[in-house]
Amino acid sequence: MSEWTPTPALGRATVVALVGSVGAVVAGSPALAVLAAPFVLPAVLGALGRPGTAPRLLTRLGLTRLHEGQGTTSTLEVTDLEGVEQVTRVLARTPYVVAVPPSGALAVPASPIEASVVALGARRWGQRPVGDEQVALTSAWCGYRWGPERLPAQQLTVWPQAEAYDSTAEAPQPDGLVGAHRSRRVGSGTEFAGIRPFAPGDRLRRISWPVSLRTGELQVVTTRAEQDASVLVVVDAVRDIGVSAGVDGRASSLDLTVRAASALAGHHIRRGDRVGMRVVGPGHARVPLGSGARHLHRLTGSLARVLPATAPMKNETLELGVRGGCVVYVLSTMLHPPLVTATALLSARGVSVVVIDTLGERPIEEMGGRTSATGLAWRMRMLERAAMLERLAALGCPVVPWQGPGTVDVVLRQQSRRRQLPQVRTR
Amino acid sequence: MACRVLVALLPVVALLVAPVRPSAPVVAIVAAGSVLWAVLPELAAGPVVLLSVMAWWALAVPDPVRPSILVAAAALLSAHVAGLLAAYAPARAAIDLRLVRTWLGRGLLAFVPAPVLFLAVVGLDGSPDPPLMWPLALAALALITLTIGLLLREQPARPSPQGRARSVDSTRS
């Protein structure tokens, strides 16, 4: 529990005033009296200004959940400001959280207390502890100080950037009841499929009267059914390659992965699809298939909790838990062999798998140059990876680098066409 | 940062404005103490530096009651105010301009007794000391000391009568 204690400034003024005055009287020195005189008033008024209250301090975040790039405020609340002249706040620095003032420390008059508001901006997705700070209150003439009192941090959940993403491609394996994707089977949709002779059970409103008149017998228009799709987003959090510079700067591989996963999930949820997620990495988070805004909230929340592995992961067999009729997006750097194997197995089973390469451009200079030991090791690793991706593509599993909107359009259309051909699957 | 620079410089300025040139060791000691005070504004180096300069003025300067002593007094007071402002927050924090303006005004107010005392000393110079002057001054000092001592006693802070009423609300109302 804090209490009002004399400040060093009050002690200094008091000591100088007293010692100077006593010295002047004892030694009969007018010079000492003149030099000590200016310290008398700060000492006396500082000592008289002791507040009699016991203020309680509390900080409050304006928002506890926000997207990267957005901002909030940290407001200090003080019970009973009587006698308090000045407020000092010193916030601990948090990675990827910027503050205004930039130092995260301010000393302002206590009235109005709104002047002590610190603005905070989140520069990267994740869980960010903010508000771990020291707060001190000072009385009039800097006589007494309350604190510094340590206030605990609060958790700020930063969702990945709500990147504008859209795709015109349909899911290759729509398997639900209703949705936005055109099915291969005929049903009660709006997309024209063909015209055939009337059969018992056909609805009268489906009869095409112009064609019936021309042919002399009743003809009906058939349409394709419209279905939703199941989409599984696999997030590779085994490694984070590169250094993240926040939302406006260079992106690490995990930045690309998480932002791409967020964009894809948001896109498919908006289209009415059922989306699930599997995180390959620490925690192995799983979000079952679901749809709707509430489910999207759950998905982005899980993405905000993704942490890269800090210890090497074992090369154990991965089971992604994919059932038939599901489109699988594997967002990965493809540097973790078990994930590559699991992807190849899924593709061989006839599941629509799209690998989205989130390694990004990594200049060799970052590794110390082409001839450095790290650079050589990196180049060898990239050669191995390129060979692995070629083998994956040969199995019919497309690999595309993440490029924002339209990244998967071409490959999804190719897969839709391929679905219409007879296939031999590996069980 | 500017406050810390002033803390480091002003005590040396208070030495250099004296009518006699201070010896190099004295300047070095005061400068070292001032830098230490500037780096750690809450350290006890502050009063030591101020008292050292005052002692040097009283002991080493012959006939110190000249106008330059007012400059020295202003420099010492400014160093104290700058140290006080520097101690409000870490060096990385920017001090609010309203606080600086408040303390400029207070500094000017606090400085007023110095020229008054200087003029009184100059006016009384040459006349014989009244017989009761020094005993009265000693008694006045003792009274001031006693008063300050009583005020500085530790007092338990009483709880706020307003409970958890938010200060924001109280300032708005």
XYZ file of C-alpha atoms in Angstrom:
600
model
C 0.000 0.000 0.000
C 1.423 3.377 -0.993
C 1.403 6.459 1.167
C 2.298 10.084 0.802
C 6.040 10.420 1.357
C 8.194 13.576 1.168
C 9.902 13.951 -2.171
C 13.674 14.328 -2.548
C 12.982 17.846 -3.861
C 11.271 18.794 -0.587
C 14.137 17.249 1.364
C 16.675 19.145 -0.721
C 14.925 22.492 -0.335
C 14.475 21.950 3.404
C 18.075 20.911 4.035
C 19.519 23.747 1.958
C 17.203 26.331 3.536
C 17.876 25.133 7.088
C 21.610 24.534 6.815
C 22.100 27.782 4.900
C 20.070 29.823 7.404
C 21.635 28.233 10.469
C 25.071 28.646 8.907
C 24.337 32.276 8.150
C 23.271 32.932 11.762
C 26.041 30.925 13.371
C 28.810 32.214 11.137
C 27.277 35.661 10.753
C 27.490 35.309 6.981
C 24.993 37.419 4.998
C 26.079 35.638 1.777
C 24.761 32.319 3.083
C 21.459 33.968 4.024
C 21.029 35.420 0.515
C 21.872 32.108 -1.153
C 19.602 30.074 1.143
C 16.642 32.484 1.011
C 15.135 31.224 -2.299
C 14.824 27.712 -0.866
C 12.675 28.713 2.108
C 9.411 29.180 0.214
C 9.545 25.852 -1.717
C 10.405 24.064 1.529
C 7.603 25.610 3.570
C 4.875 25.435 0.904
C 5.899 21.922 -0.129
C 5.695 20.750 3.473
C 2.288 22.378 3.942
C 0.791 20.706 0.865
C 0.510 17.167 2.160
C -2.800 15.678 0.925
C -4.856 13.823 3.491
C -6.411 11.351 1.098
C -5.581 7.812 0.046
C -6.196 7.740 -3.697
C -6.761 4.476 -5.512
C -5.376 4.048 -8.998
C -6.852 2.064 -11.842
C -6.187 1.911 -15.555
C -8.735 0.958 -18.167
C -8.267 0.049 -21.809
C -10.753 1.564 -24.226
C -10.826 -1.668 -26.241
C -9.434 -5.040 -25.297
C -9.892 -6.571 -28.778
C -8.962 -4.899 -32.004
C -7.406 -5.528 -35.408
C -3.736 -4.850 -36.050
C -3.314 -1.273 -37.225
C -6.118 -0.058 -34.987
C -5.676 1.870 -31.759
C -7.144 2.255 -28.317
C -6.495 4.305 -25.210
C -5.292 3.573 -21.724
C -7.101 5.798 -19.255
C -6.004 6.392 -15.691
C -8.721 6.622 -13.088
C -7.899 8.102 -9.701
C -10.258 8.222 -6.774
C -10.090 11.562 -5.046
C -7.648 13.919 -6.692
C -7.834 16.436 -3.854
C -4.393 17.919 -3.235
C -2.864 16.115 -6.197
C -1.077 18.457 -8.566
C 0.698 16.219 -11.005
C 0.490 12.689 -12.420
C 3.353 10.611 -13.805
C 2.705 7.475 -15.848
C 5.478 5.232 -17.122
C 4.323 2.321 -19.263
C 6.503 -0.700 -19.892
C 7.368 -1.104 -23.551
C 5.451 -3.893 -25.279
C 6.656 -5.358 -28.572
C 4.513 -4.320 -31.537
C 2.534 -1.813 -29.495
C 3.243 1.859 -30.108
C 2.256 4.559 -27.665
C 1.510 8.251 -27.876
C 3.574 9.835 -26.389
C 6.180 7.596 -28.076
C 8.233 7.197 -24.901
C 5.248 5.689 -23.100
C 5.977 8.024 -20.189
C 4.351 11.291 -19.331
C 4.276 13.823 -16.543
C 1.238 16.067 -16.726
C -0.874 18.192 -14.389
C -3.469 16.099 -12.583
C -6.350 18.282 -13.656
C -7.866 17.453 -16.029
C -7.081 13.762 -15.575
C -7.933 13.163 -19.249
C -4.561 14.734 -20.061
C -2.940 11.567 -18.742
C -4.526 9.348 -21.388
C -2.015 7.289 -23.347
C -2.954 6.221 -26.862
C -1.897 2.709 -27.879
C -1.635 1.270 -31.368
C -1.306 -2.438 -32.166
C 1.151 -3.133 -34.964
C 0.972 -6.927 -35.058
C -1.577 -9.626 -34.358
C -1.274 -11.667 -31.157
C -1.859 -11.392 -27.451
C -0.191 -8.253 -26.140
C 0.101 -7.473 -22.423
C -0.261 -3.698 -22.157
C -0.759 -1.344 -19.265
C 2.023 -2.687 -17.058
C 2.969 0.665 -15.659
C 4.172 2.712 -12.724
C 2.037 5.623 -11.634
C 3.017 8.367 -9.215
C 1.026 11.316 -7.916
C 2.698 14.449 -6.606
C 1.249 17.083 -4.326
C 1.533 20.863 -4.683
C 5.049 22.351 -4.793
C 6.368 18.816 -5.293
C 6.177 18.248 -1.567
C 4.835 14.708 -1.320
C 4.553 11.741 -3.627
C 2.110 8.858 -3.732
C 3.743 5.800 -5.212
C 5.157 4.959 -7.688
C 2.486 2.291 -7.667
C 2.692 -0.603 -10.067
C -0.477 -1.355 -11.971
C -0.849 -4.790 -13.571
C -0.877 -5.412 -17.301
C -4.056 -6.115 -19.201
C -4.336 -8.452 -22.142
C -4.915 -6.828 -25.506
C -6.079 -9.284 -28.150
C -4.974 -8.156 -31.586
C -6.715 -9.886 -34.454
C -5.002 -10.194 -37.827
C -5.574 -7.324 -40.196
C -8.985 -7.492 -41.841
C -7.404 -7.604 -45.297
C -9.771 -7.106 -48.211
C -9.981 -10.492 -49.883
C -12.328 -11.763 -52.529
C -12.401 -14.733 -54.863
C -14.636 -15.476 -57.790
C -13.779 -19.180 -57.911
C -16.238 -21.747 -56.661
C -15.347 -24.494 -54.274
C -14.528 -27.676 -56.195
C -16.398 -29.950 -53.789
C -19.558 -28.302 -52.494
C -21.172 -30.823 -50.185
C -23.720 -29.036 -48.050
C -27.393 -28.332 -48.448
C -27.592 -24.683 -49.352
C -24.945 -22.163 -50.268
C -23.428 -20.026 -52.951
C -21.501 -22.654 -54.910
C -22.859 -24.230 -58.074
C -23.267 -27.967 -57.627
C -22.655 -30.624 -60.264
C -26.080 -32.121 -59.643
C -29.323 -30.706 -60.880
C -31.483 -29.049 -58.294
C -33.537 -26.026 -57.413
C -30.956 -23.319 -57.981
C -30.913 -20.433 -60.416
C -28.008 -21.468 -62.693
C -29.253 -22.861 -66.025
C -28.345 -26.552 -66.569
C -30.405 -27.617 -69.612
C -33.824 -28.411 -71.122
C -35.367 -31.862 -71.065
C -38.794 -33.415 -71.700
C -41.366 -33.066 -68.954
C -41.499 -35.960 -66.480
C -44.003 -36.745 -63.766
C -43.116 -34.773 -60.625
C -41.742 -31.733 -62.458
C -43.081 -28.406 -61.294
C -45.346 -26.649 -63.720
C -43.482 -23.363 -63.320
C -40.391 -25.073 -64.764
C -42.063 -25.668 -68.129
C -40.462 -23.703 -70.941
C -43.434 -22.722 -73.058
C -41.480 -21.365 -76.104
C -39.490 -24.608 -76.440
C -42.608 -26.744 -75.794
C -44.462 -24.948 -78.608
C -41.579 -25.413 -81.019
C -41.056 -29.113 -80.275
C -44.687 -30.031 -79.823
C -44.181 -31.659 -76.416
C -43.716 -30.274 -72.913
C -40.134 -29.297 -72.060
C -38.831 -28.165 -68.665
C -35.817 -26.027 -67.741
C -33.404 -27.653 -65.310
C -31.050 -25.733 -63.017
C -28.055 -26.635 -60.924
C -28.355 -26.963 -57.193
C -26.501 -24.444 -55.016
C -24.559 -25.775 -52.079
C -22.170 -24.596 -49.459
C -18.678 -26.003 -49.026
C -16.587 -27.213 -46.140
C -13.255 -25.446 -45.925
C -10.427 -26.439 -43.635
C -7.641 -23.923 -43.100
C -4.399 -25.529 -41.929
C -2.058 -23.007 -40.300
C 1.616 -23.919 -40.097
C 2.968 -22.320 -36.909
C 5.997 -24.558 -36.631
C 8.415 -21.793 -37.580
C 8.373 -18.043 -37.955
C 10.909 -17.119 -40.597
C 12.019 -13.525 -40.991
C 11.483 -10.550 -38.762
C 8.105 -8.915 -38.506
C 8.023 -5.144 -38.760
C 4.359 -4.875 -37.928
C 1.331 -4.201 -40.031
C 2.966 -1.622 -42.308
C 6.412 -3.144 -42.545
C 7.969 -6.378 -43.691
C 6.049 -9.505 -42.875
C 7.497 -12.658 -41.367
C 6.305 -16.021 -42.669
C 3.912 -16.399 -39.742
C 2.516 -12.913 -40.421
C 1.720 -13.963 -43.980
C 0.242 -17.250 -42.770
C -2.017 -15.754 -40.123
C -3.184 -12.829 -42.273
C -3.883 -15.142 -45.208
C -5.782 -17.569 -42.963
C -7.847 -14.701 -41.592
C -8.621 -13.400 -45.085
C -9.596 -16.838 -46.420
C -11.728 -17.679 -43.409
C -13.507 -14.329 -43.610
C -14.141 -14.747 -47.326
C -15.624 -18.229 -47.027
C -17.729 -17.365 -43.972
C -19.173 -14.387 -45.858
C -20.101 -16.738 -48.705
C -21.969 -18.985 -46.298
C -19.436 -21.836 -46.236
C -18.525 -23.875 -43.219
C -14.943 -23.178 -42.164
C -12.730 -25.075 -39.746
C -9.139 -24.541 -38.705
C -6.231 -26.627 -37.590
C -3.050 -25.075 -36.208
C 0.070 -27.159 -36.628
C 2.386 -25.947 -33.923
C 2.376 -25.335 -30.169
C -1.047 -25.984 -28.710
C -2.335 -27.721 -31.848
C -5.522 -25.652 -31.766
C -8.531 -27.037 -33.650
C -11.674 -25.162 -34.554
C -14.427 -27.421 -35.896
C -16.381 -26.583 -39.020
C -18.921 -23.850 -38.554
C -20.408 -20.815 -40.184
C -21.656 -17.371 -39.310
C -20.182 -14.217 -37.839
C -19.834 -15.740 -34.385
C -17.774 -18.581 -35.821
C -15.560 -16.124 -37.715
C -14.977 -14.394 -34.386
C -13.863 -17.705 -32.944
C -11.524 -18.358 -35.876
C -9.831 -14.955 -35.711
C -9.543 -15.294 -31.948
C -7.727 -18.600 -32.413
C -5.445 -17.002 -34.985
C -4.576 -14.222 -32.541
C -3.427 -16.873 -30.057
C -1.072 -18.580 -32.517
C 2.485 -18.766 -31.250
C 5.470 -20.064 -33.221
C 7.276 -23.076 -31.825
C 10.396 -22.118 -29.927
C 11.802 -25.654 -29.715
C 12.345 -28.048 -32.619
C 9.230 -30.157 -33.253
C 9.394 -33.890 -33.675
C 8.844 -35.324 -37.118
C 5.762 -37.269 -36.096
C 3.007 -38.273 -38.474
C 0.370 -35.572 -38.718
C -3.314 -36.353 -38.884
C -5.182 -33.312 -40.139
C -8.601 -34.850 -39.518
C -9.985 -34.115 -42.965
C -13.113 -35.850 -44.168
C -14.201 -36.186 -47.791
C -15.766 -33.308 -49.644
C -13.680 -30.703 -47.898
C -11.445 -28.068 -49.472
C -8.185 -27.825 -47.575
C -5.988 -24.732 -47.636
C -2.539 -25.511 -46.279
C -0.901 -22.212 -45.363
C 2.687 -23.136 -44.826
C 6.327 -22.472 -45.600
C 6.517 -26.204 -46.443
C 9.634 -26.630 -44.356
C 8.139 -29.120 -41.886
C 8.369 -32.626 -43.469
C 5.378 -34.179 -41.602
C 3.101 -31.427 -42.914
C 4.344 -31.958 -46.463
C 3.694 -35.703 -46.101
C 0.209 -35.142 -44.701
C -0.571 -32.763 -47.580
C 0.636 -35.275 -50.164
C -1.444 -38.051 -48.573
C -4.576 -35.883 -48.628
C -4.013 -35.009 -52.259
C -3.523 -38.688 -53.138
C -6.833 -39.462 -51.380
C -8.601 -37.137 -53.791
C -9.175 -34.298 -51.312
C -8.992 -30.823 -52.856
C -5.834 -29.437 -51.322
C -4.329 -26.072 -52.144
C -0.951 -25.266 -50.681
C -0.478 -21.541 -50.133
C 3.195 -20.789 -49.821
C 3.709 -18.218 -47.088
C 7.484 -18.179 -47.023
C 7.546 -14.877 -48.920
C 10.587 -13.248 -50.398
C 13.580 -13.797 -48.133
C 16.682 -12.060 -49.487
C 19.856 -14.054 -49.035
C 21.476 -10.932 -47.531
C 19.330 -11.535 -44.437
C 21.262 -14.767 -43.956
C 24.640 -13.052 -44.106
C 25.241 -13.346 -47.853
C 25.486 -16.178 -50.360
C 28.816 -17.530 -49.141
C 28.229 -17.362 -45.391
C 27.558 -20.622 -43.549
C 23.959 -19.598 -42.830
C 23.474 -18.445 -46.406
C 24.782 -21.751 -47.784
C 22.579 -23.744 -45.434
C 19.586 -21.646 -46.438
C 20.250 -22.130 -50.144
C 20.535 -25.902 -49.669
C 17.292 -25.909 -47.722
C 15.592 -23.926 -50.474
C 16.787 -26.448 -53.080
C 15.346 -29.301 -51.027
C 12.111 -27.385 -50.602
C 11.838 -26.627 -54.323
C 12.268 -30.331 -55.139
C 9.626 -31.245 -52.561
C 7.147 -28.712 -53.936
C 7.721 -30.077 -57.462
C 6.917 -33.595 -56.266
C 3.823 -32.249 -54.539
C 2.680 -30.501 -57.720
C 3.257 -33.736 -59.644
C 0.759 -35.408 -57.306
C -1.831 -32.847 -58.402
C -1.554 -30.598 -55.395
C -1.213 -26.976 -56.539
C 1.218 -24.695 -54.730
C 0.621 -20.958 -54.999
C 2.356 -18.109 -53.221
C 0.079 -15.869 -51.171
C -0.658 -12.732 -53.179
C -3.830 -11.452 -51.574
C -7.144 -11.345 -53.446
C -7.485 -13.928 -56.206
C -4.574 -16.062 -54.991
C -6.483 -19.339 -55.254
C -8.909 -18.515 -58.088
C -7.006 -20.224 -60.887
C -6.234 -23.410 -58.981
C -9.777 -23.764 -57.627
C -11.220 -23.446 -61.137
C -8.743 -26.071 -62.364
C -9.771 -28.369 -59.540
C -13.472 -27.825 -60.256
C -12.916 -28.867 -63.871
C -10.881 -31.855 -62.763
C -13.699 -32.979 -60.422
C -15.971 -33.403 -63.417
C -13.640 -36.061 -64.872
C -13.572 -39.744 -63.789
C -10.977 -40.288 -61.087
C -9.062 -43.124 -59.500
C -8.450 -42.463 -55.785
C -6.064 -43.972 -53.297
C -7.822 -45.197 -50.165
C 16.708 16.027 -21.072
C 17.028 19.804 -21.089
C 16.301 19.795 -17.361
C 19.139 17.379 -16.729
C 21.557 19.507 -18.747
C 20.572 22.526 -16.652
C 21.104 20.533 -13.458
C 24.600 19.628 -14.617
C 25.534 23.177 -15.675
C 23.915 25.646 -13.288
C 25.849 24.823 -10.060
C 29.094 25.365 -11.998
C 27.695 28.654 -13.318
C 26.972 29.671 -9.704
C 30.667 29.151 -8.992
C 31.962 30.912 -12.071
C 29.967 34.132 -11.563
C 31.838 34.778 -8.303
C 34.214 37.781 -8.270
C 37.130 35.424 -7.564
C 38.050 32.528 -9.804
C 37.423 29.156 -8.099
C 40.249 26.673 -8.044
C 40.183 23.838 -10.543
C 39.625 21.096 -7.924
C 36.565 22.935 -6.563
C 35.111 23.327 -10.052
C 35.851 19.669 -10.813
C 34.204 18.432 -7.614
C 31.109 20.583 -8.130
C 30.895 19.601 -11.809
C 31.195 15.898 -10.971
C 28.536 16.207 -8.275
C 26.279 18.116 -10.654
C 26.593 15.469 -13.341
C 25.804 12.784 -10.786
C 22.795 14.796 -9.662
C 21.671 15.243 -13.274
C 21.914 11.508 -13.942
C 20.130 10.557 -10.719
C 17.981 13.571 -9.812
C 16.601 11.902 -6.696
C 20.038 11.226 -5.249
C 21.358 13.099 -2.188
C 24.026 14.587 -4.462
C 21.693 17.550 -5.031
C 21.819 19.129 -1.563
C 25.528 18.304 -1.258
C 26.302 20.187 -4.471
C 24.135 23.166 -3.511
C 25.597 23.403 -0.007
C 29.138 23.032 -1.377
C 28.655 26.020 -3.676
C 27.084 28.043 -0.872
C 29.911 27.148 1.501
C 32.480 28.117 -1.091
C 30.787 31.488 -1.559
C 30.725 32.072 2.211
C 34.294 30.952 2.869
C 36.330 31.683 -0.238
C 34.834 34.874 -1.609
C 36.003 38.042 0.159
C 33.162 40.532 0.514
C 30.591 38.258 -1.174
C 27.597 40.611 -0.899
C 27.760 41.907 -4.455
C 25.150 41.767 -7.256
C 26.804 38.640 -8.630
C 25.593 36.702 -5.584
C 22.045 37.178 -6.868
C 23.067 35.490 -10.115
C 24.531 32.643 -8.090
C 21.334 32.376 -6.014
C 19.227 32.322 -9.187
C 21.463 29.628 -10.695
C 21.207 27.459 -7.569
C 17.430 27.854 -7.395
C 17.110 27.091 -11.121
C 19.211 23.963 -10.667
C 16.883 22.898 -7.855
C 13.772 23.480 -10.019
C 15.334 21.723 -13.007
C 16.263 18.764 -10.786
C 12.732 18.668 -9.445
C 11.254 18.619 -12.964
C 13.739 15.967 -14.051
C 12.723 13.800 -11.114
C 9.049 13.862 -12.121
C 9.545 11.147 -14.746
C 12.274 9.105 -16.461
C 14.572 10.831 -18.934
C 12.602 9.434 -21.877
C 9.437 11.253 -20.821
C 8.610 14.686 -22.139
C 7.675 17.120 -19.390
C 4.377 18.858 -19.971
C 4.814 22.537 -20.853
C 2.116 23.543 -18.375
C 4.221 22.079 -15.565
C 7.291 23.944 -16.802
C 5.349 27.211 -16.901
C 3.986 26.590 -13.395
C 7.457 26.012 -12.033
C 8.879 29.062 -13.819
C 6.327 31.166 -11.992
C 7.064 29.452 -8.703
C 10.786 29.877 -9.218
C 10.364 33.615 -9.723
C 8.193 33.802 -6.613
C 10.682 31.812 -4.559
C 13.523 34.045 -5.730
C 11.910 37.227 -4.375
C 13.364 36.906 -0.801
C 16.915 36.840 -2.204
C 17.021 40.391 -3.644
C 15.040 41.670 -0.639
C 17.593 40.177 1.722
C 20.422 41.424 -0.491
C 19.086 44.980 -0.375
C 18.605 44.714 3.389
C 22.172 43.512 3.852
C 23.507 46.260 1.588
C 21.391 48.845 3.434
C 22.563 47.698 6.857
C 26.191 47.459 5.766
C 28.408 49.799 7.833
C 25.908 50.382 10.633
C 26.644 48.656 13.965
C 24.743 45.440 14.573
C 21.704 45.876 16.845
C 22.400 43.933 20.055
C 19.380 41.635 19.693
C 19.643 40.979 15.936
C 21.462 37.626 15.933
C 19.605 36.106 18.919
C 16.317 37.093 17.309
C 17.383 35.603 13.980
C 18.377 32.396 15.777
C 15.011 32.235 17.554
C 13.141 32.815 14.281
C 15.098 30.024 12.636
C 14.385 27.666 15.517
C 10.682 28.452 15.200
C 10.721 27.794 11.459
C 12.628 24.554 11.982
C 10.182 23.388 14.614
C 7.200 24.210 12.415
C 8.640 22.383 9.417
C 9.630 19.443 11.590
C 6.088 19.128 12.908
C 4.663 19.315 9.410
C 7.082 16.749 8.061
C 6.091 14.170 10.656
C 4.704 10.970 9.174
C 0.937 11.115 9.177
C -1.271 8.141 8.318
C -3.245 8.929 5.184
C -6.972 8.845 5.794
C -9.178 6.947 3.351
C -11.027 8.899 0.744
C -14.468 9.986 1.952
C -15.757 9.753 -1.581
C -15.163 6.025 -1.931
C -14.412 4.954 -5.450
C -15.901 8.005 -7.105
C -14.112 8.427 -10.352
C -11.962 11.472 -10.648
C -13.113 11.880 -14.217
C -16.655 12.333 -12.998
C -15.621 14.720 -10.271
C -13.651 16.897 -12.669
C -16.551 16.959 -15.098
C -18.996 17.939 -12.374
